[in-house]
Amino acid sequence: MEGRNSIHPPSSTFKYLQSIFYHLPSIMKSSISFVCQECGYDSPSWLGKCPECGTWNSLREFKTQKSLHSQGLAGRANLKTFESTENVKPRTLGEIKSSEKERLSTGFSEMDGVLGGGIVAGSVILLAGDPGIGKSTLLLQVGLTLAQTNSNVLYVSGEESVEQIKLRALRIMEHPKQKEQFKLLSINDADTIVEVVQDAKPSLLIIDSIQTMESRAVGGMAGSIAQIRYATALFTRLAKTLSIPTILVGHVTKEGMVAGPMILSHMVDAVLFFEGEKTTNTRILRSFKNRFGPVDEVGIFSMEEKGIIEIKNPQHFLREYSSKTSGSVLASTLEGTRAFLVEIQGLVVSSKLPIPRRVVSGIDGKRLELLLAVLQKHISLPIGMMDVFVNVAGGLKLTDRGTDLAICLSLFSSLKNIPLIGTVAIAEVGLLGELRTVPYLEKRIKEAQKLGFKNIISYNAHKTLSEAIRSLGK
Ligand code: TYD
Ligand code: MG
């Protein structure tokens, strides 16, 4: 009973909690915060495991200058100077200028398509990709092309010196015209960039890369989550207030995109990924998020000796197709909403190893394991003790299940040593050996027919893998 008496009555408990909440902001106004390096979760105290993403030992200490608290969020003080009061006045729809017409063309119709018709005024685009994939080259070309049409382009690099960029520019275009419209700056200081941009008011701003940008207002080194977020917020505000379209380059780090571009995706208008195997020339520009356009469009490019060129010809991936030998089957795959024909090459040889090798290039290794199991079980192919190699010619990375049947047939063709010249296969293969239909089947078939291929094996004609194999008549 004594214990009971010592408990605060409900009203005083409420007052006690109220006083804690009242003082909480001042208690929390610490100049140190702990930020998760994986997802950017911000905590006032150190924690062993991030409560947001569950990663262990990922919180790092950051000292935030007191002045930032007084400035408010994300460089508000820095940007206040150029924010006009007009922006604070509520306006009717009729009073708002439509920016639809103000799209800037990048000079690459493939890139314009991915963006939904070009770059929207004041939009912020994050161009993400592996280091060395060609992001700087692509943007330099975009910048140089735009500069030729009287647009002022400011290319800010935090990674390379202006001399290095000039060398690259000379490699791309031997005599860049309208050079005065294209300005370069090699700097890491985000605050100074804001000042330069306010003065120069370029029609396109390129920041290469967001990971190298640093502001005095935040603690931590360039590349830390706090710095990346701050710089992105700063440039986004700058872009919106001055209506300057901005492209930010973001490297995808080894740990995955989480530590880089993904934590920024909600802050920007569009996230584009530039992908490809570094060993091949093919590059694909994909949109992951786009406030002003579709997300299922892709742009296809090729990294050449003198810069990047766009690939509009659907036959591009078949330019080396001349196969008369066994192991080659064509697949009609979908990239975005476009169908492309690609050559799948399979090689099956007897293995000398206790665990046979499965080597893939351009397809998922786990998918191959599954297809091999189906071939063994439902077609009785003695493939278990064989080394299996699969390659997608032309450098495309396929995740499309519509290419399953082509993979299976290429392995069958190699194992039985039966050439399947000009055969196009389109279907997903299920675990029971059944064929399944795939999105845009008619479009894929049409693309194959357009290129003159008549022998098309698809879900339309056959419902099981064994039926499809029997139809080969071999
Ligand atoms: P880069 O644009 O620097 O990649 P990122 O900015 O994504 O890190 O491209 C680097 C690679 O591209 C490098 O290996 C050289 C190659 N390259 C070409 O093949 N052709 C060219 O015209 C240029 C400029 C680069
Ligand atoms: Mg680069």
Short mmCIF file of C-alpha atoms and ligand atoms in Angstrom, two decimals:
data_model
loop_
_atom_site.label_atom_id
_atom_site.label_comp_id
_atom_site.label_asym_id
_atom_site.label_seq_id
_atom_site.Cartn_x
_atom_site.Cartn_y
_atom_site.Cartn_z
CA MET A 1 0.00 0.00 0.00
CA GLU A 2 2.91 2.28 0.84
CA GLY A 3 4.28 1.89 -2.67
CA ARG A 4 0.94 2.79 -4.13
CA ASN A 5 0.82 6.02 -2.14
CA SER A 6 4.18 7.06 -3.49
CA ILE A 7 2.96 6.89 -7.11
CA HIS A 8 2.13 10.33 -8.53
CA PRO A 9 -1.56 10.88 -9.02
CA PRO A 10 -2.46 11.05 -12.73
CA SER A 11 -2.65 14.85 -12.84
CA SER A 12 0.87 15.34 -11.46
CA THR A 13 2.26 12.62 -13.78
CA PHE A 14 0.81 14.56 -16.68
CA LYS A 15 2.42 17.78 -15.45
CA TYR A 16 5.74 15.98 -15.02
CA LEU A 17 5.64 14.64 -18.60
CA GLN A 18 4.51 18.00 -19.86
CA SER A 19 7.54 19.66 -18.28
CA ILE A 20 9.83 17.10 -19.96
CA PHE A 21 8.28 17.76 -23.37
CA TYR A 22 8.46 21.48 -22.72
CA HIS A 23 12.17 21.29 -22.06
CA LEU A 24 12.86 18.63 -24.69
CA PRO A 25 13.78 21.02 -27.53
CA SER A 26 16.44 22.71 -25.43
CA ILE A 27 17.71 19.34 -24.17
CA MET A 28 17.94 18.10 -27.76
CA LYS A 29 19.57 21.23 -29.10
CA SER A 30 22.91 19.51 -28.96
CA SER A 31 25.63 20.41 -31.43
CA ILE A 32 26.46 16.73 -31.88
CA SER A 33 24.36 14.29 -33.81
CA PHE A 34 24.89 10.71 -34.86
CA VAL A 35 24.04 9.93 -38.45
CA CYS A 36 23.64 6.47 -39.96
CA GLN A 37 26.01 6.09 -42.90
CA GLU A 38 23.64 3.71 -44.62
CA CYS A 39 20.29 5.47 -44.53
CA GLY A 40 20.98 8.89 -43.05
CA TYR A 41 18.95 8.34 -39.84
CA ASP A 42 19.76 11.11 -37.40
CA SER A 43 19.97 10.39 -33.67
CA PRO A 44 20.94 12.69 -30.77
CA SER A 45 22.81 9.83 -29.07
CA TRP A 46 24.96 6.97 -30.30
CA LEU A 47 23.20 3.67 -30.97
CA GLY A 48 24.76 0.33 -31.84
CA LYS A 49 22.06 -0.51 -34.36
CA CYS A 50 20.28 1.92 -36.62
CA PRO A 51 16.55 1.80 -35.73
CA GLU A 52 15.67 2.87 -39.29
CA CYS A 53 17.56 0.42 -41.50
CA GLY A 54 18.78 -2.10 -38.92
CA THR A 55 22.48 -1.81 -39.82
CA TRP A 56 24.91 -2.41 -36.98
CA ASN A 57 27.62 0.06 -36.04
CA SER A 58 26.75 2.51 -38.80
CA LEU A 59 26.16 5.66 -36.72
CA ARG A 60 28.94 8.25 -36.96
CA GLU A 61 29.31 11.36 -34.88
CA PHE A 62 28.87 14.72 -36.58
CA LYS A 63 29.49 18.11 -35.05
CA THR A 64 26.95 20.60 -36.27
CA GLN A 65 27.83 24.25 -35.81
CA LYS A 66 25.53 26.16 -33.48
CA SER A 67 24.99 28.77 -36.18
CA LEU A 68 23.19 26.17 -38.30
CA HIS A 69 20.49 25.83 -35.67
CA SER A 70 19.91 29.54 -35.69
CA GLN A 71 19.90 29.50 -39.50
CA GLY A 72 17.19 26.90 -39.65
CA LEU A 73 17.17 23.99 -42.05
CA ALA A 74 19.38 23.45 -45.04
CA GLY A 75 21.03 26.72 -45.72
CA ARG A 76 17.94 28.81 -45.35
CA ALA A 77 20.05 31.79 -44.35
CA ASN A 78 22.33 31.35 -47.35
CA LEU A 79 19.45 31.30 -49.74
CA LYS A 80 17.22 33.85 -48.08
CA THR A 81 19.09 36.64 -49.79
CA PHE A 82 17.76 35.69 -53.22
CA GLU A 83 14.31 34.51 -52.22
CA SER A 84 11.85 37.15 -53.26
CA THR A 85 8.79 37.78 -51.14
CA GLU A 86 6.69 37.08 -54.23
CA ASN A 87 7.24 33.40 -53.61
CA VAL A 88 5.46 33.63 -50.28
CA LYS A 89 2.28 35.10 -51.73
CA PRO A 90 -0.37 32.49 -52.47
CA ARG A 91 -1.30 32.55 -56.17
CA THR A 92 -4.16 31.21 -58.24
CA LEU A 93 -3.49 28.58 -60.92
CA GLY A 94 -4.03 31.25 -63.57
CA GLU A 95 -1.29 33.41 -62.10
CA ILE A 96 1.24 30.61 -62.20
CA LYS A 97 3.38 30.48 -65.30
CA SER A 98 3.33 27.09 -66.93
CA SER A 99 6.82 25.75 -67.33
CA GLU A 100 5.81 22.93 -69.67
CA LYS A 101 7.12 24.78 -72.71
CA GLU A 102 10.42 25.53 -71.10
CA ARG A 103 11.99 22.13 -71.47
CA LEU A 104 15.63 22.17 -72.49
CA SER A 105 16.73 19.57 -74.96
CA THR A 106 19.85 17.70 -73.89
CA GLY A 107 20.93 17.14 -77.48
CA PHE A 108 20.34 13.41 -77.03
CA SER A 109 16.83 12.37 -78.03
CA GLU A 110 17.36 9.19 -76.00
CA MET A 111 17.98 11.25 -72.85
CA ASP A 112 15.16 13.69 -73.62
CA GLY A 113 12.81 10.71 -73.93
CA VAL A 114 13.83 9.35 -70.54
CA LEU A 115 13.24 12.79 -69.02
CA GLY A 116 9.81 13.03 -70.62
CA GLY A 117 10.75 15.53 -73.33
CA GLY A 118 13.81 17.35 -72.02
CA ILE A 119 14.87 19.12 -68.85
CA VAL A 120 12.11 21.05 -67.08
CA ALA A 121 13.03 24.56 -65.90
CA GLY A 122 14.08 24.58 -62.27
CA SER A 123 14.06 20.80 -61.96
CA VAL A 124 16.74 18.87 -60.14
CA ILE A 125 17.91 15.64 -61.69
CA LEU A 126 20.14 13.15 -59.98
CA LEU A 127 22.26 11.15 -62.41
CA ALA A 128 23.47 8.10 -60.55
CA GLY A 129 25.79 5.33 -61.62
CA ASP A 130 28.92 3.36 -60.87
CA PRO A 131 32.18 5.30 -60.90
CA GLY A 132 33.74 5.21 -64.36
CA ILE A 133 30.52 4.34 -66.20
CA GLY A 134 30.50 7.63 -68.13
CA LYS A 135 28.38 10.11 -66.15
CA SER A 136 30.85 12.98 -66.49
CA THR A 137 31.31 12.28 -70.19
CA LEU A 138 27.55 12.24 -70.79
CA LEU A 139 26.98 15.51 -68.93
CA LEU A 140 29.94 17.20 -70.53
CA GLN A 141 28.45 16.35 -73.92
CA VAL A 142 25.03 17.60 -72.81
CA GLY A 143 26.64 20.81 -71.55
CA LEU A 144 28.67 21.39 -74.70
CA THR A 145 25.68 20.74 -76.94
CA LEU A 146 23.45 23.10 -74.98
CA ALA A 147 26.14 25.76 -75.03
CA GLN A 148 25.98 25.65 -78.83
CA THR A 149 22.35 26.70 -78.73
CA ASN A 150 23.02 29.84 -76.76
CA SER A 151 22.43 28.36 -73.33
CA ASN A 152 24.83 29.31 -70.56
CA VAL A 153 26.05 26.16 -68.96
CA LEU A 154 27.99 26.02 -65.72
CA TYR A 155 29.76 22.73 -65.11
CA VAL A 156 31.08 22.49 -61.57
CA SER A 157 33.44 19.62 -60.87
CA GLY A 158 34.57 18.64 -57.43
CA GLU A 159 36.52 15.71 -58.81
CA GLU A 160 38.61 16.91 -61.71
CA SER A 161 40.61 20.00 -62.53
CA VAL A 162 39.40 22.27 -65.31
CA GLU A 163 42.42 21.18 -67.37
CA GLN A 164 41.38 17.54 -67.11
CA ILE A 165 37.86 18.42 -68.20
CA LYS A 166 39.21 20.42 -71.12
CA LEU A 167 41.18 17.37 -72.25
CA ARG A 168 38.00 15.33 -72.15
CA ALA A 169 36.12 18.03 -74.05
CA LEU A 170 38.78 18.00 -76.75
CA ARG A 171 38.50 14.24 -76.97
CA ILE A 172 34.76 14.53 -77.50
CA MET A 173 34.74 17.45 -79.93
CA GLU A 174 37.91 18.52 -81.60
CA HIS A 175 36.76 22.11 -82.05
CA PRO A 176 34.11 22.92 -79.47
CA LYS A 177 32.16 25.88 -80.83
CA GLN A 178 30.54 28.61 -78.73
CA LYS A 179 33.06 27.95 -76.00
CA GLU A 180 32.19 31.17 -74.19
CA GLN A 181 28.74 29.81 -73.34
CA PHE A 182 30.23 26.87 -71.51
CA LYS A 183 31.87 27.69 -68.19
CA LEU A 184 33.85 25.37 -65.99
CA LEU A 185 34.62 25.58 -62.32
CA SER A 186 36.62 23.15 -60.25
CA ILE A 187 35.60 23.59 -56.62
CA ASN A 188 34.19 21.64 -53.66
CA ASP A 189 32.77 24.48 -51.62
CA ALA A 190 28.99 24.36 -51.90
CA ASP A 191 28.50 27.79 -50.32
CA THR A 192 30.78 29.45 -52.87
CA ILE A 193 29.00 27.64 -55.71
CA VAL A 194 25.71 29.14 -54.52
CA GLU A 195 27.25 32.63 -54.74
CA VAL A 196 28.71 31.97 -58.19
CA VAL A 197 25.41 30.62 -59.50
CA GLN A 198 23.49 33.62 -58.13
CA ASP A 199 25.81 35.89 -60.12
CA ALA A 200 26.14 33.82 -63.28
CA LYS A 201 22.51 32.61 -63.46
CA PRO A 202 23.33 29.78 -65.89
CA SER A 203 20.59 28.10 -67.90
CA LEU A 204 21.91 24.73 -66.78
CA LEU A 205 23.96 23.85 -63.71
CA ILE A 206 25.87 20.59 -63.52
CA ILE A 207 27.34 19.48 -60.20
CA ASP A 208 29.82 16.62 -60.56
CA SER A 209 29.55 15.04 -58.03
CA ILE A 210 27.29 15.67 -55.05
CA GLN A 211 29.55 13.40 -52.96
CA THR A 212 32.45 15.84 -53.33
CA MET A 213 30.53 18.93 -52.22
CA GLU A 214 31.19 20.40 -48.81
CA SER A 215 29.61 23.22 -46.84
CA ARG A 216 31.02 25.05 -43.85
CA ALA A 217 27.59 24.94 -42.24
CA VAL A 218 27.74 21.20 -41.60
CA GLY A 219 30.29 19.08 -39.84
CA GLY A 220 31.82 15.99 -41.34
CA MET A 221 33.82 15.45 -44.49
CA ALA A 222 32.60 15.69 -48.06
CA GLY A 223 30.81 12.46 -48.90
CA SER A 224 29.31 12.03 -45.43
CA ILE A 225 25.56 11.63 -45.35
CA ALA A 226 25.15 14.95 -43.55
CA GLN A 227 27.17 16.80 -46.21
CA ILE A 228 25.48 15.07 -49.15
CA ARG A 229 22.04 15.83 -47.81
CA TYR A 230 22.89 19.40 -46.99
CA ALA A 231 24.44 20.10 -50.38
CA THR A 232 21.47 18.49 -52.16
CA ALA A 233 19.00 20.57 -50.16
CA LEU A 234 21.05 23.69 -50.90
CA PHE A 235 21.23 23.10 -54.66
CA THR A 236 17.57 22.06 -54.82
CA ARG A 237 16.54 25.30 -53.17
CA LEU A 238 18.83 27.23 -55.46
CA ALA A 239 17.34 25.51 -58.52
CA LYS A 240 13.77 26.15 -57.43
CA THR A 241 14.21 29.77 -56.44
CA LEU A 242 16.24 30.85 -59.46
CA SER A 243 14.53 28.38 -61.80
CA ILE A 244 17.84 26.91 -62.91
CA PRO A 245 17.68 23.30 -64.02
CA THR A 246 20.34 21.38 -62.17
CA ILE A 247 21.86 17.97 -62.74
CA LEU A 248 23.61 16.39 -59.78
CA VAL A 249 25.95 13.46 -60.33
CA GLY A 250 25.80 10.77 -57.64
CA HIS A 251 28.16 7.84 -57.49
CA VAL A 252 26.69 4.54 -56.52
CA THR A 253 28.94 3.29 -53.76
CA LYS A 254 30.03 -0.25 -53.20
CA GLU A 255 27.73 -0.72 -50.25
CA GLY A 256 24.86 -0.04 -52.59
CA MET A 257 22.95 3.04 -53.54
CA VAL A 258 21.69 3.59 -50.04
CA ALA A 259 24.70 5.56 -48.92
CA GLY A 260 24.48 7.76 -51.97
CA PRO A 261 21.69 8.46 -54.39
CA MET A 262 18.83 6.63 -52.70
CA ILE A 263 18.74 8.82 -49.63
CA LEU A 264 18.40 11.79 -51.97
CA SER A 265 15.62 10.48 -54.17
CA HIS A 266 12.86 12.23 -52.22
CA MET A 267 14.71 15.55 -52.43
CA VAL A 268 15.08 15.67 -56.22
CA ASP A 269 12.60 15.67 -59.11
CA ALA A 270 14.13 12.84 -61.09
CA VAL A 271 16.59 10.06 -60.44
CA LEU A 272 18.24 8.58 -63.50
CA PHE A 273 20.57 5.61 -63.45
CA PHE A 274 23.34 5.25 -65.99
CA GLU A 275 24.18 1.57 -66.17
CA GLY A 276 26.22 -0.92 -68.10
CA GLU A 277 29.05 -3.39 -67.90
CA LYS A 278 32.34 -1.54 -67.91
CA THR A 279 33.81 -4.21 -70.15
CA THR A 280 31.30 -3.44 -72.91
CA ASN A 281 30.28 -0.22 -74.64
CA THR A 282 26.55 -0.41 -74.08
CA ARG A 283 25.11 2.02 -71.55
CA ILE A 284 21.48 2.30 -70.51
CA LEU A 285 19.87 5.37 -69.01
CA ARG A 286 16.91 4.43 -66.87
CA SER A 287 14.62 6.60 -64.84
CA PHE A 288 13.94 5.43 -61.33
CA LYS A 289 11.84 8.42 -60.38
CA ASN A 290 10.53 11.24 -62.51
CA ARG A 291 8.11 13.94 -61.43
CA PHE A 292 7.88 15.27 -64.98
CA GLY A 293 7.90 12.18 -67.14
CA PRO A 294 7.52 8.43 -67.46
CA VAL A 295 9.53 5.97 -65.43
CA ASP A 296 9.44 3.14 -67.94
CA GLU A 297 11.44 4.80 -70.70
CA VAL A 298 15.07 3.91 -71.25
CA GLY A 299 17.75 5.51 -73.33
CA ILE A 300 20.39 3.39 -75.02
CA PHE A 301 23.88 4.69 -75.55
CA SER A 302 27.27 3.43 -76.54
CA MET A 303 30.55 4.58 -75.01
CA GLU A 304 32.88 5.13 -77.93
CA GLU A 305 36.45 6.27 -78.39
CA LYS A 306 35.26 9.88 -78.84
CA GLY A 307 32.47 10.15 -76.35
CA ILE A 308 28.99 8.76 -76.01
CA ILE A 309 26.65 8.18 -78.93
CA GLU A 310 22.99 7.30 -78.74
CA ILE A 311 21.65 4.07 -80.16
CA LYS A 312 18.35 4.45 -81.94
CA ASN A 313 18.64 1.47 -84.22
CA PRO A 314 16.92 -1.58 -82.70
CA GLN A 315 19.27 -3.83 -84.67
CA HIS A 316 22.23 -2.48 -82.72
CA PHE A 317 22.55 -5.52 -80.49
CA LEU A 318 22.52 -7.85 -83.47
CA ARG A 319 25.27 -6.14 -85.41
CA GLU A 320 27.67 -8.98 -84.69
CA TYR A 321 25.10 -11.75 -85.13
CA SER A 322 26.24 -14.15 -87.76
CA SER A 323 25.98 -17.34 -85.80
CA LYS A 324 25.90 -20.56 -87.73
CA THR A 325 27.07 -22.65 -84.80
CA SER A 326 25.09 -24.33 -82.06
CA GLY A 327 24.39 -22.54 -78.78
CA SER A 328 22.99 -19.34 -80.24
CA VAL A 329 19.33 -18.33 -79.92
CA LEU A 330 17.73 -14.91 -80.23
CA ALA A 331 15.62 -13.40 -77.48
CA SER A 332 13.22 -10.51 -77.93
CA THR A 333 13.60 -8.49 -74.78
CA LEU A 334 12.00 -5.36 -73.48
CA GLU A 335 13.86 -2.27 -72.34
CA GLY A 336 11.39 0.26 -71.04
CA THR A 337 8.62 0.02 -73.57
CA ARG A 338 10.87 -0.86 -76.50
CA ALA A 339 11.55 -4.35 -77.80
CA PHE A 340 15.07 -5.37 -78.79
CA LEU A 341 16.48 -8.52 -80.24
CA VAL A 342 19.56 -9.89 -78.50
CA GLU A 343 21.63 -12.98 -79.06
CA ILE A 344 21.88 -15.43 -76.17
CA GLN A 345 24.91 -17.67 -76.33
CA GLY A 346 24.99 -20.89 -74.37
CA LEU A 347 27.89 -23.29 -73.99
CA VAL A 348 27.61 -26.68 -72.32
CA VAL A 349 30.68 -28.88 -71.91
CA SER A 350 31.46 -31.81 -69.65
CA SER A 351 33.04 -30.75 -66.40
CA LYS A 352 36.21 -31.98 -64.77
CA LEU A 353 35.27 -30.36 -61.49
CA PRO A 354 33.36 -31.97 -58.61
CA ILE A 355 31.05 -28.93 -58.61
CA PRO A 356 30.48 -27.93 -62.24
CA ARG A 357 30.88 -24.30 -63.21
CA ARG A 358 28.03 -21.95 -64.01
CA VAL A 359 29.36 -18.73 -65.48
CA VAL A 360 27.03 -15.96 -66.63
CA SER A 361 27.43 -12.60 -68.25
CA GLY A 362 24.38 -10.39 -68.70
CA ILE A 363 21.89 -12.65 -66.90
CA ASP A 364 21.25 -13.52 -63.27
CA GLY A 365 23.20 -16.58 -62.08
CA LYS A 366 20.35 -17.70 -59.82
CA ARG A 367 17.91 -17.64 -62.73
CA LEU A 368 20.27 -19.89 -64.68
CA GLU A 369 20.42 -22.38 -61.78
CA LEU A 370 16.63 -22.53 -61.83
CA LEU A 371 16.43 -23.04 -65.59
CA LEU A 372 19.07 -25.77 -65.42
CA ALA A 373 16.99 -27.57 -62.79
CA VAL A 374 13.91 -27.33 -65.03
CA LEU A 375 15.88 -28.64 -68.06
CA GLN A 376 17.14 -31.57 -65.99
CA LYS A 377 13.79 -32.48 -64.47
CA HIS A 378 11.34 -31.85 -67.30
CA ILE A 379 13.44 -32.36 -70.43
CA SER A 380 15.76 -34.97 -68.86
CA LEU A 381 18.80 -33.11 -70.17
CA PRO A 382 21.91 -34.59 -68.53
CA ILE A 383 23.16 -31.14 -67.63
CA GLY A 384 23.87 -31.64 -63.90
CA MET A 385 27.52 -32.61 -64.34
CA MET A 386 28.26 -30.16 -67.14
CA ASP A 387 29.98 -26.78 -67.07
CA VAL A 388 27.48 -24.18 -68.28
CA PHE A 389 28.27 -20.74 -69.65
CA VAL A 390 25.72 -18.15 -70.76
CA ASN A 391 26.50 -14.83 -72.37
CA VAL A 392 24.31 -12.03 -73.68
CA ALA A 393 26.07 -10.72 -76.77
CA GLY A 394 26.17 -6.93 -77.13
CA GLY A 395 26.53 -6.07 -73.46
CA LEU A 396 22.91 -5.85 -72.32
CA LYS A 397 22.11 -6.88 -68.77
CA LEU A 398 18.87 -8.86 -68.84
CA THR A 399 16.47 -9.17 -65.94
CA ASP A 400 13.54 -9.90 -68.24
CA ARG A 401 11.98 -13.34 -67.70
CA GLY A 402 10.78 -13.32 -71.28
CA THR A 403 14.31 -14.43 -72.19
CA ASP A 404 14.06 -17.70 -70.16
CA LEU A 405 13.06 -19.79 -73.17
CA ALA A 406 15.90 -18.41 -75.30
CA ILE A 407 18.40 -19.31 -72.54
CA CYS A 408 16.99 -22.86 -72.28
CA LEU A 409 17.04 -23.36 -76.06
CA SER A 410 20.60 -22.04 -76.37
CA LEU A 411 21.75 -24.60 -73.77
CA PHE A 412 19.79 -27.38 -75.49
CA SER A 413 21.31 -26.36 -78.82
CA SER A 414 24.83 -26.38 -77.41
CA LEU A 415 24.47 -29.69 -75.58
CA LYS A 416 22.95 -31.48 -78.56
CA ASN A 417 25.17 -29.63 -81.00
CA ILE A 418 22.20 -28.50 -83.07
CA PRO A 419 22.43 -25.03 -84.63
CA LEU A 420 19.23 -22.97 -84.30
CA ILE A 421 20.04 -20.26 -86.82
CA GLY A 422 17.54 -17.39 -86.85
CA THR A 423 15.36 -18.85 -84.07
CA VAL A 424 13.72 -16.30 -81.79
CA ALA A 425 12.34 -17.56 -78.47
CA ILE A 426 10.00 -15.53 -76.26
CA ALA A 427 8.49 -16.95 -73.04
CA GLU A 428 9.02 -17.23 -69.34
CA VAL A 429 9.75 -20.77 -68.13
CA GLY A 430 7.99 -21.92 -64.95
CA LEU A 431 9.22 -24.47 -62.39
CA LEU A 432 6.89 -27.13 -63.79
CA GLY A 433 8.39 -26.80 -67.23
CA GLU A 434 5.43 -24.74 -68.43
CA LEU A 435 5.76 -21.69 -70.64
CA ARG A 436 4.28 -18.44 -69.45
CA THR A 437 3.27 -15.38 -71.34
CA VAL A 438 5.25 -12.17 -70.96
CA PRO A 439 4.40 -8.45 -71.05
CA TYR A 440 4.14 -6.96 -74.57
CA LEU A 441 4.35 -10.38 -76.24
CA GLU A 442 2.87 -9.09 -79.51
CA LYS A 443 5.25 -6.15 -79.60
CA ARG A 444 8.22 -8.48 -79.15
CA ILE A 445 6.99 -10.80 -81.89
CA LYS A 446 6.44 -7.84 -84.23
CA GLU A 447 9.97 -6.61 -83.62
CA ALA A 448 11.36 -10.02 -84.57
CA GLN A 449 9.19 -10.16 -87.69
CA LYS A 450 10.21 -6.63 -88.64
CA LEU A 451 13.83 -7.74 -88.68
CA GLY A 452 12.93 -10.63 -90.95
CA PHE A 453 12.95 -13.54 -88.49
CA LYS A 454 10.24 -16.07 -89.20
CA ASN A 455 11.03 -18.88 -86.81
CA ILE A 456 9.50 -17.47 -83.63
CA ILE A 457 8.86 -19.81 -80.72
CA SER A 458 6.63 -18.19 -78.14
CA TYR A 459 3.87 -18.79 -75.63
CA ASN A 460 1.41 -18.21 -78.47
CA ALA A 461 2.32 -21.54 -80.11
CA HIS A 462 3.52 -23.72 -77.23
CA LYS A 463 2.52 -24.11 -73.63
CA THR A 464 5.39 -26.24 -72.30
CA LEU A 465 9.16 -26.28 -72.65
CA SER A 466 9.15 -29.86 -73.93
CA GLU A 467 6.59 -28.94 -76.63
CA ALA A 468 8.76 -26.00 -77.68
CA ILE A 469 11.82 -28.27 -77.92
CA ARG A 470 9.89 -30.91 -79.87
CA SER A 471 8.79 -28.20 -82.30
CA LEU A 472 12.42 -27.70 -83.26
CA GLY A 473 12.05 -31.07 -84.96
CA LYS A 474 15.56 -32.09 -84.05
P1 TYD B 1 33.62 9.11 -66.89
O1 TYD B 1 32.68 9.96 -67.64
O2 TYD B 1 34.79 9.80 -66.26
O3 TYD B 1 32.87 8.25 -65.80
P2 TYD B 1 32.16 8.70 -64.43
O4 TYD B 1 32.02 10.18 -64.45
O5 TYD B 1 30.85 7.97 -64.44
O6 TYD B 1 33.02 8.23 -63.32
O7 TYD B 1 34.10 7.98 -67.90
C1 TYD B 1 35.22 7.29 -67.63
C2 TYD B 1 35.48 6.18 -68.62
O8 TYD B 1 35.01 6.44 -69.91
C3 TYD B 1 36.97 6.00 -68.74
O9 TYD B 1 37.23 4.64 -68.48
C4 TYD B 1 37.30 6.36 -70.14
C5 TYD B 1 36.03 6.19 -70.89
N1 TYD B 1 35.86 7.13 -71.99
C6 TYD B 1 35.65 6.63 -73.26
O10 TYD B 1 35.63 5.42 -73.50
N2 TYD B 1 35.47 7.50 -74.32
C7 TYD B 1 35.50 8.85 -74.13
O11 TYD B 1 35.31 9.61 -75.08
C8 TYD B 1 35.70 9.36 -72.80
C9 TYD B 1 35.74 10.82 -72.55
C10 TYD B 1 35.88 8.46 -71.78
MG MG B 2 33.05 11.54 -63.22
#
